[in-house]
Amino acid sequence: MSNTPMAASPLTRAVLEIDEYVSGLGWDQPARLFALVDTARLRADQPSLADRLGLQDEPESSGLTPIEQDEIPTDQPLDEFLGTIAWPDAVVGCALVVERLMLPPSAEAQVPQGLNEAKLARWVAEHPDRQEVRMTVAVLRDGARDSALRLREKDSATEVLTGSDLVPGLAQALTATFEE
C-alpha cells in the first residue's frame, strides 16, 4: 500500500495515498478523478474486485479505497465536466487531482486589468514568482473534506501540505457532484 500515516483520518490517508500514486507518475499529468469507496463494504460486496485491488490483505479497520475513473475530457472546462457527474450509492466520496500554476498573494496587485482568460493564463505562466502545484482534493458525501498540496520545486512526500480548507472552491465543486 502506501506510506501514509496511520494516525490520520481515513479521508486524509486516502488523499495522501492518491497524492503518492500520482506523484509516482511524474509532473505534467492530466487531471485525474477518483471514486472513494468504503473498503470494508467493497470487501463484503465485491470480494473478487477487492482481491484484484490487493485489499484482502489489508487490516480490517475502516478505510477508504480510491478507484481511478476514466480520463477527464480535455475539451471541456473542468467545472462543466464536474457538473455532469452522478455517483452511485456505493461511492462515499470522490477526489480530484489537478496541476495548476499559482502566484503568491503579493502578485495579485500586479495583475493587469482587462485580461481575458487566455491572456491571464499566459501572464501567470510568465510571472517570475509562479509556482507549479499539484492539488489533491477529496470530499465525502457527509461534507467532510481534505486536500494535499505538493509544490513542484519541493517535490517530496515530507513537503506535502494537508488541510481541509486549502482548496475550498474545488472542494465545493466536488461536493456538488453528490447533490441531486
Short mmCIF file of C-alpha atoms in Angstrom, two decimals:
data_model
loop_
_atom_site.label_atom_id
_atom_site.label_comp_id
_atom_site.label_asym_id
_atom_site.label_seq_id
_atom_site.Cartn_x
_atom_site.Cartn_y
_atom_site.Cartn_z
CA MET A 1 0.00 0.00 0.00
CA SER A 2 1.33 3.47 0.77
CA ASN A 3 3.44 5.18 3.38
CA THR A 4 0.58 7.35 4.67
CA PRO A 5 0.41 7.97 8.40
CA MET A 6 -1.87 5.54 10.21
CA ALA A 7 -2.85 8.18 12.79
CA ALA A 8 -4.55 10.25 10.10
CA SER A 9 -8.26 10.03 9.37
CA PRO A 10 -9.36 7.64 6.60
CA LEU A 11 -10.01 10.64 4.33
CA THR A 12 -6.56 12.11 4.94
CA ARG A 13 -4.99 8.71 4.32
CA ALA A 14 -6.90 8.43 1.02
CA VAL A 15 -5.78 11.91 -0.06
CA LEU A 16 -2.14 11.11 0.74
CA GLU A 17 -2.38 7.72 -0.96
CA ILE A 18 -3.70 9.38 -4.12
CA ASP A 19 -1.01 12.08 -3.92
CA GLU A 20 1.67 9.39 -3.59
CA TYR A 21 0.25 7.43 -6.54
CA VAL A 22 0.06 10.46 -8.84
CA SER A 23 3.49 11.65 -7.70
CA GLY A 24 4.91 8.37 -8.99
CA LEU A 25 3.58 9.24 -12.45
CA GLY A 26 5.60 12.47 -12.58
CA TRP A 27 4.54 16.01 -13.36
CA ASP A 28 2.63 17.44 -16.34
CA GLN A 29 -0.18 14.93 -15.91
CA PRO A 30 -3.82 15.41 -16.87
CA ALA A 31 -6.43 15.87 -14.15
CA ARG A 32 -7.47 12.59 -12.53
CA LEU A 33 -10.75 11.71 -10.85
CA PHE A 34 -11.18 9.03 -8.17
CA ALA A 35 -14.22 7.46 -6.55
CA LEU A 36 -13.80 6.74 -2.84
CA VAL A 37 -15.47 3.60 -1.57
CA ASP A 38 -15.67 2.11 1.90
CA THR A 39 -13.02 -0.61 1.98
CA ALA A 40 -14.93 -2.96 4.30
CA ARG A 41 -18.07 -2.68 2.15
CA LEU A 42 -16.05 -3.29 -1.01
CA ARG A 43 -14.56 -6.45 0.54
CA ALA A 44 -18.02 -7.69 1.53
CA ASP A 45 -19.92 -6.73 -1.64
CA GLN A 46 -17.28 -7.43 -4.28
CA PRO A 47 -14.64 -9.82 -2.91
CA SER A 48 -13.16 -10.60 -6.33
CA LEU A 49 -12.62 -6.89 -7.08
CA ALA A 50 -11.19 -6.36 -3.60
CA ASP A 51 -8.83 -9.28 -4.23
CA ARG A 52 -7.70 -7.82 -7.59
CA LEU A 53 -7.04 -4.50 -5.82
CA GLY A 54 -5.00 -6.26 -3.14
CA LEU A 55 -7.41 -5.33 -0.37
CA GLN A 56 -7.91 -8.79 1.13
CA ASP A 57 -4.56 -8.46 2.94
CA GLU A 58 -5.33 -5.02 4.36
CA PRO A 59 -6.12 -4.61 8.07
CA GLU A 60 -9.81 -4.90 8.91
CA SER A 61 -10.01 -1.29 10.13
CA SER A 62 -12.31 1.08 8.34
CA GLY A 63 -10.82 2.93 5.45
CA LEU A 64 -11.42 4.31 2.01
CA THR A 65 -10.27 2.81 -1.25
CA PRO A 66 -9.64 5.22 -4.13
CA ILE A 67 -10.64 3.90 -7.55
CA GLU A 68 -9.43 5.91 -10.52
CA GLN A 69 -12.12 6.80 -13.03
CA ASP A 70 -11.92 7.21 -16.80
CA GLU A 71 -9.91 10.09 -18.19
CA ILE A 72 -11.34 13.55 -17.77
CA PRO A 73 -12.14 15.13 -21.15
CA THR A 74 -9.66 17.85 -22.08
CA ASP A 75 -12.06 19.60 -24.47
CA GLN A 76 -14.47 20.60 -21.69
CA PRO A 77 -13.89 23.04 -18.82
CA LEU A 78 -13.37 21.18 -15.55
CA ASP A 79 -16.30 22.84 -13.78
CA GLU A 80 -18.65 21.86 -16.62
CA PHE A 81 -17.39 18.27 -16.53
CA LEU A 82 -17.89 18.04 -12.76
CA GLY A 83 -21.48 19.19 -13.28
CA THR A 84 -22.15 16.05 -15.35
CA ILE A 85 -21.11 13.56 -12.67
CA ALA A 86 -23.60 11.39 -10.80
CA TRP A 87 -22.18 8.89 -8.32
CA PRO A 88 -23.81 5.56 -7.42
CA ASP A 89 -24.71 4.98 -3.77
CA ALA A 90 -21.67 2.74 -3.20
CA VAL A 91 -19.39 5.75 -3.71
CA VAL A 92 -18.97 7.53 -0.37
CA GLY A 93 -16.70 10.26 -1.69
CA CYS A 94 -14.55 11.43 -4.54
CA ALA A 95 -11.18 13.02 -5.16
CA LEU A 96 -9.68 15.10 -7.93
CA VAL A 97 -6.04 15.74 -8.73
CA VAL A 98 -5.11 18.77 -10.83
CA GLU A 99 -1.90 20.63 -11.56
CA ARG A 100 -2.00 24.40 -11.69
CA LEU A 101 0.22 27.45 -11.63
CA MET A 102 -0.13 29.60 -8.54
CA LEU A 103 1.11 33.04 -7.63
CA PRO A 104 1.81 34.36 -4.16
CA PRO A 105 -0.84 36.74 -2.74
CA SER A 106 1.58 39.65 -3.26
CA ALA A 107 1.28 39.19 -7.04
CA GLU A 108 -2.48 39.93 -7.05
CA ALA A 109 -1.83 43.68 -7.09
CA GLN A 110 0.33 43.25 -10.20
CA VAL A 111 -2.32 41.58 -12.37
CA PRO A 112 -3.01 43.79 -15.40
CA GLN A 113 -6.64 44.84 -15.75
CA GLY A 114 -8.89 43.64 -18.56
CA LEU A 115 -7.14 40.36 -19.42
CA ASN A 116 -9.27 37.59 -20.86
CA GLU A 117 -8.79 34.05 -19.53
CA ALA A 118 -6.16 33.07 -22.11
CA LYS A 119 -4.11 36.23 -21.61
CA LEU A 120 -4.33 35.91 -17.83
CA ALA A 121 -3.10 32.31 -18.05
CA ARG A 122 -0.18 33.42 -20.23
CA TRP A 123 0.64 36.27 -17.79
CA VAL A 124 0.66 33.84 -14.83
CA ALA A 125 2.80 31.32 -16.77
CA GLU A 126 5.39 34.00 -17.47
CA HIS A 127 5.41 35.52 -13.96
CA PRO A 128 8.79 35.01 -12.22
CA ASP A 129 7.13 34.11 -8.87
CA ARG A 130 4.83 31.40 -10.24
CA GLN A 131 4.78 28.01 -8.56
CA GLU A 132 3.66 24.74 -10.09
CA VAL A 133 1.42 22.91 -7.67
CA ARG A 134 -0.40 19.58 -7.66
CA MET A 135 -3.65 19.68 -5.71
CA THR A 136 -5.40 16.56 -4.48
CA VAL A 137 -8.83 17.39 -3.09
CA ALA A 138 -11.28 14.85 -1.65
CA VAL A 139 -14.76 15.12 -0.22
CA LEU A 140 -17.22 12.70 1.35
CA ARG A 141 -21.00 12.66 0.98
CA ASP A 142 -21.31 13.81 4.60
CA GLY A 143 -19.43 17.04 3.81
CA ALA A 144 -16.02 16.08 5.18
CA ARG A 145 -13.15 17.31 3.04
CA ASP A 146 -9.39 17.16 2.91
CA SER A 147 -6.66 18.12 0.49
CA ALA A 148 -2.96 17.86 -0.20
CA LEU A 149 -0.74 20.35 -1.99
CA ARG A 150 2.63 19.47 -3.48
CA LEU A 151 4.90 22.13 -4.98
CA ARG A 152 7.00 21.03 -7.92
CA GLU A 153 10.06 22.77 -6.52
CA LYS A 154 9.65 20.86 -3.23
CA ASP A 155 8.60 17.53 -4.71
CA SER A 156 8.96 15.34 -1.65
CA ALA A 157 6.44 13.40 0.43
CA THR A 158 7.73 15.21 3.51
CA GLU A 159 6.88 18.59 1.94
CA VAL A 160 3.22 17.85 1.14
CA LEU A 161 0.81 20.24 2.88
CA THR A 162 -2.53 18.87 4.05
CA GLY A 163 -5.65 20.54 5.34
CA SER A 164 -9.38 20.68 4.90
CA ASP A 165 -9.56 24.24 3.56
CA LEU A 166 -6.55 24.51 1.26
CA VAL A 167 -8.64 24.49 -1.95
CA PRO A 168 -12.18 25.40 -0.86
CA GLY A 169 -13.56 26.17 -4.32
CA LEU A 170 -12.55 22.80 -5.71
CA ALA A 171 -13.84 21.02 -2.61
CA GLN A 172 -17.18 22.78 -3.05
CA ALA A 173 -17.33 21.76 -6.72
CA LEU A 174 -16.66 18.12 -5.78
CA THR A 175 -19.28 18.23 -3.04
CA ALA A 176 -21.81 19.40 -5.63
CA THR A 177 -21.31 16.11 -7.55
CA PHE A 178 -23.22 14.40 -4.71
CA GLU A 179 -26.20 16.76 -4.78
CA GLU A 180 -29.32 15.56 -6.51
#
